[in-house]
C-alpha atoms as a PDB file:
ATOM      1  CA  MET A   1     155.722  36.539   3.269  1.00  0.00           C
ATOM      2  CA  LYS A   2     155.940  40.298   3.766  1.00  0.00           C
ATOM      3  CA  LYS A   3     157.134  40.818   0.194  1.00  0.00           C
ATOM      4  CA  PHE A   4     154.295  38.622  -1.130  1.00  0.00           C
ATOM      5  CA  LYS A   5     151.766  40.629   0.876  1.00  0.00           C
ATOM      6  CA  GLN A   6     153.052  43.887  -0.600  1.00  0.00           C
ATOM      7  CA  ILE A   7     152.950  42.481  -4.126  1.00  0.00           C
ATOM      8  CA  ASP A   8     149.514  40.992  -3.428  1.00  0.00           C
ATOM      9  CA  PHE A   9     148.119  44.356  -2.374  1.00  0.00           C
ATOM     10  CA  TYR A  10     149.469  46.183  -5.414  1.00  0.00           C
ATOM     11  CA  ILE A  11     148.292  43.484  -7.829  1.00  0.00           C
ATOM     12  CA  SER A  12     144.815  43.477  -6.258  1.00  0.00           C
ATOM     13  CA  LEU A  13     144.608  47.260  -6.423  1.00  0.00           C
ATOM     14  CA  SER A  14     145.896  47.351 -10.016  1.00  0.00           C
ATOM     15  CA  LEU A  15     143.468  44.659 -11.160  1.00  0.00           C
ATOM     16  CA  LEU A  16     140.564  46.516  -9.572  1.00  0.00           C
ATOM     17  CA  ILE A  17     141.487  49.799 -11.240  1.00  0.00           C
ATOM     18  CA  VAL A  18     142.224  48.241 -14.647  1.00  0.00           C
ATOM     19  CA  GLY A  19     139.026  46.171 -14.451  1.00  0.00           C
ATOM     20  CA  LEU A  20     136.964  49.232 -13.593  1.00  0.00           C
ATOM     21  CA  VAL A  21     138.476  51.353 -16.377  1.00  0.00           C
ATOM     22  CA  TYR A  22     138.123  48.483 -18.860  1.00  0.00           C
ATOM     23  CA  SER A  23     134.478  47.971 -17.912  1.00  0.00           C
ATOM     24  CA  VAL A  24     133.635  51.667 -18.188  1.00  0.00           C
ATOM     25  CA  PHE A  25     135.239  52.105 -21.602  1.00  0.00           C
ATOM     26  CA  THR A  26     134.055  48.873 -23.253  1.00  0.00           C
ATOM     27  CA  ARG A  27     130.458  49.107 -22.000  1.00  0.00           C
ATOM     28  CA  ASN A  28     129.506  45.584 -23.023  1.00  0.00           C
ATOM     29  CA  GLU A  29     129.429  42.117 -21.509  1.00  0.00           C
ATOM     30  CA  THR A  30     133.229  41.803 -21.468  1.00  0.00           C
ATOM     31  CA  PHE A  31     133.222  43.205 -17.927  1.00  0.00           C
ATOM     32  CA  ILE A  32     132.796  39.556 -16.911  1.00  0.00           C
ATOM     33  CA  TRP A  33     136.484  39.063 -17.775  1.00  0.00           C
ATOM     34  CA  ALA A  34     137.415  41.686 -15.200  1.00  0.00           C
ATOM     35  CA  TYR A  35     135.354  39.788 -12.603  1.00  0.00           C
ATOM     36  CA  LEU A  36     137.092  36.528 -13.472  1.00  0.00           C
ATOM     37  CA  VAL A  37     140.627  37.949 -13.454  1.00  0.00           C
ATOM     38  CA  VAL A  38     140.190  39.792 -10.143  1.00  0.00           C
ATOM     39  CA  GLY A  39     138.438  36.802  -8.592  1.00  0.00           C
ATOM     40  CA  ALA A  40     141.080  34.351  -9.807  1.00  0.00           C
ATOM     41  CA  TRP A  41     143.866  36.469  -8.333  1.00  0.00           C
ATOM     42  CA  GLN A  42     142.057  36.711  -5.010  1.00  0.00           C
ATOM     43  CA  VAL A  43     141.513  32.943  -4.858  1.00  0.00           C
ATOM     44  CA  ILE A  44     145.225  32.353  -5.570  1.00  0.00           C
ATOM     45  CA  SER A  45     146.126  34.880  -2.875  1.00  0.00           C
ATOM     46  CA  MET A  46     143.730  33.257  -0.413  1.00  0.00           C
ATOM     47  CA  MET A  47     145.294  29.829  -1.039  1.00  0.00           C
ATOM     48  CA  VAL A  48     148.824  31.190  -0.494  1.00  0.00           C
ATOM     49  CA  HIS A  49     147.739  32.813   2.781  1.00  0.00           C
ATOM     50  CA  ALA A  50     145.973  29.639   3.928  1.00  0.00           C
ATOM     51  CA  LYS A  51     148.983  27.459   3.050  1.00  0.00           C
ATOM     52  CA  ASN A  52     151.337  29.744   4.991  1.00  0.00           C
ATOM     53  CA  SER A  53     148.861  30.299   7.861  1.00  0.00           C
ATOM     54  CA  CYS A  54     149.352  34.030   7.508  1.00  0.00           C
ATOM     55  CA  PHE A  55     146.658  36.098   9.275  1.00  0.00           C
ATOM     56  CA  THR A  56     144.285  33.121   9.126  1.00  0.00           C
ATOM     57  CA  GLN A  57     143.636  32.661  12.851  1.00  0.00           C
ATOM     58  CA  LYS A  58     140.039  31.982  13.871  1.00  0.00           C
ATOM     59  CA  GLY A  59     137.985  35.121  14.292  1.00  0.00           C
ATOM     60  CA  GLY A  60     140.297  37.238  12.142  1.00  0.00           C
ATOM     61  CA  GLY A  61     139.185  39.206   9.117  1.00  0.00           C
ATOM     62  CA  ARG A  62     140.932  36.959   6.612  1.00  0.00           C
ATOM     63  CA  TYR A  63     139.506  33.833   8.238  1.00  0.00           C
ATOM     64  CA  MET A  64     135.980  35.255   7.989  1.00  0.00           C
ATOM     65  CA  TYR A  65     136.591  36.257   4.366  1.00  0.00           C
ATOM     66  CA  HIS A  66     137.795  32.726   3.539  1.00  0.00           C
ATOM     67  CA  ILE A  67     134.700  31.170   5.160  1.00  0.00           C
ATOM     68  CA  THR A  68     132.380  33.592   3.356  1.00  0.00           C
ATOM     69  CA  THR A  69     134.030  32.981  -0.014  1.00  0.00           C
ATOM     70  CA  ALA A  70     134.015  29.198   0.434  1.00  0.00           C
ATOM     71  CA  SER A  71     130.319  29.329   1.340  1.00  0.00           C
ATOM     72  CA  ILE A  72     129.469  31.421  -1.715  1.00  0.00           C
ATOM     73  CA  ILE A  73     131.448  29.125  -4.010  1.00  0.00           C
ATOM     74  CA  GLY A  74     129.759  26.084  -2.455  1.00  0.00           C
ATOM     75  CA  ILE A  75     126.281  27.533  -2.943  1.00  0.00           C
ATOM     76  CA  ALA A  76     127.139  28.563  -6.514  1.00  0.00           C
ATOM     77  CA  LEU A  77     128.336  25.035  -7.307  1.00  0.00           C
ATOM     78  CA  LEU A  78     125.152  23.613  -5.805  1.00  0.00           C
ATOM     79  CA  GLY A  79     123.301  25.825  -8.271  1.00  0.00           C
ATOM     80  CA  PHE A  80     124.465  23.545 -11.066  1.00  0.00           C
ATOM     81  CA  VAL A  81     122.863  20.566  -9.314  1.00  0.00           C
ATOM     82  CA  PHE A  82     119.778  22.271  -7.864  1.00  0.00           C
ATOM     83  CA  TYR A  83     118.691  24.642 -10.589  1.00  0.00           C
ATOM     84  CA  PRO A  84     116.728  27.073  -8.340  1.00  0.00           C
ATOM     85  CA  LEU A  85     119.969  27.973  -6.523  1.00  0.00           C
ATOM     86  CA  LEU A  86     121.452  29.266  -9.781  1.00  0.00           C
ATOM     87  CA  PHE A  87     120.136  32.746  -8.920  1.00  0.00           C
ATOM     88  CA  ILE A  88     123.209  33.135  -6.682  1.00  0.00           C
ATOM     89  CA  PHE A  89     125.195  34.029  -9.827  1.00  0.00           C
ATOM     90  CA  PHE A  90     123.027  37.109 -10.318  1.00  0.00           C
ATOM     91  CA  ILE A  91     123.552  38.127  -6.702  1.00  0.00           C
ATOM     92  CA  LEU A  92     127.314  37.687  -7.166  1.00  0.00           C
ATOM     93  CA  LEU A  93     127.274  40.199 -10.027  1.00  0.00           C
ATOM     94  CA  PHE A  94     126.360  42.864  -7.484  1.00  0.00           C
ATOM     95  CA  VAL A  95     128.239  41.545  -4.440  1.00  0.00           C
ATOM     96  CA  ALA A  96     131.557  40.631  -6.107  1.00  0.00           C
ATOM     97  CA  PRO A  97     132.840  44.197  -6.614  1.00  0.00           C
ATOM     98  CA  PHE A  98     132.279  44.987  -2.928  1.00  0.00           C
ATOM     99  CA  MET A  99     133.982  41.743  -1.914  1.00  0.00           C
ATOM    100  CA  ALA A 100     136.945  42.610  -4.159  1.00  0.00           C
ATOM    101  CA  ILE A 101     137.243  46.058  -2.617  1.00  0.00           C
ATOM    102  CA  GLY A 102     136.948  44.525   0.857  1.00  0.00           C
ATOM    103  CA  TYR A 103     139.666  42.000   0.080  1.00  0.00           C
ATOM    104  CA  THR A 104     141.985  44.705  -1.212  1.00  0.00           C
ATOM    105  CA  TYR A 105     141.392  46.709   1.966  1.00  0.00           C
ATOM    106  CA  LEU A 106     142.081  43.561   4.005  1.00  0.00           C
ATOM    107  CA  CYS A 107     145.421  43.170   2.190  1.00  0.00           C
ATOM    108  CA  TYR A 108     146.249  46.828   2.794  1.00  0.00           C
ATOM    109  CA  ASN A 109     145.340  46.569   6.471  1.00  0.00           C
ATOM    110  CA  GLU A 110     147.493  43.483   6.997  1.00  0.00           C
ATOM    111  CA  THR A 111     150.455  44.800   5.022  1.00  0.00           C
ATOM    112  CA  TYR A 112     150.679  48.429   6.041  1.00  0.00           C
ATOM    113  CA  ILE A 113     149.020  48.527   9.440  1.00  0.00           C
ATOM    114  CA  LYS A 114     149.328  45.181  11.219  1.00  0.00           C
ATOM    115  CA  MET A 115     152.781  44.268   9.908  1.00  0.00           C
ATOM    116  CA  LYS A 116     154.149  47.732  10.692  1.00  0.00           C
ATOM    117  CA  ARG A 117     152.962  47.570  14.293  1.00  0.00           C
ATOM    118  CA  PRO A 118     152.754  43.866  15.200  1.00  0.00           C
ATOM    119  CA  LEU A 119     152.947  44.453  18.959  1.00  0.00           C
ATOM    120  CA  ASP A 120     149.622  46.330  18.899  1.00  0.00           C
ATOM    121  CA  ASP A 121     147.841  42.999  18.383  1.00  0.00           C
ATOM    122  CA  LEU A 122     149.191  41.624  21.685  1.00  0.00           C
ATOM    123  CA  LYS A 123     146.885  43.636  23.981  1.00  0.00           C
END
């Protein structure tokens, strides 16, 4: 799992940087593709972590991120049924980049801080 976490961090960071550069240079609506690619990778990563129960204990940062993301996805899907809730997609346009940065920091923290010093968590 350690190797996956390292790869996960570097892929997340690379996708963020490439998505940002792509969005700045194209300056049109294709920035949505960057959102989708980064988001898809993060969902895949979240499922791998959940399946392996890696850093997903209750109260942890990853657990809270999973709950938040599941809630947002649930509300967004409800927007297709209850049309007034569709505004959540506009909110996600502004929130998603911060969530992506937060997730990348979460990966960095778990990979290069917590896994390097695992006994610090035993206080």
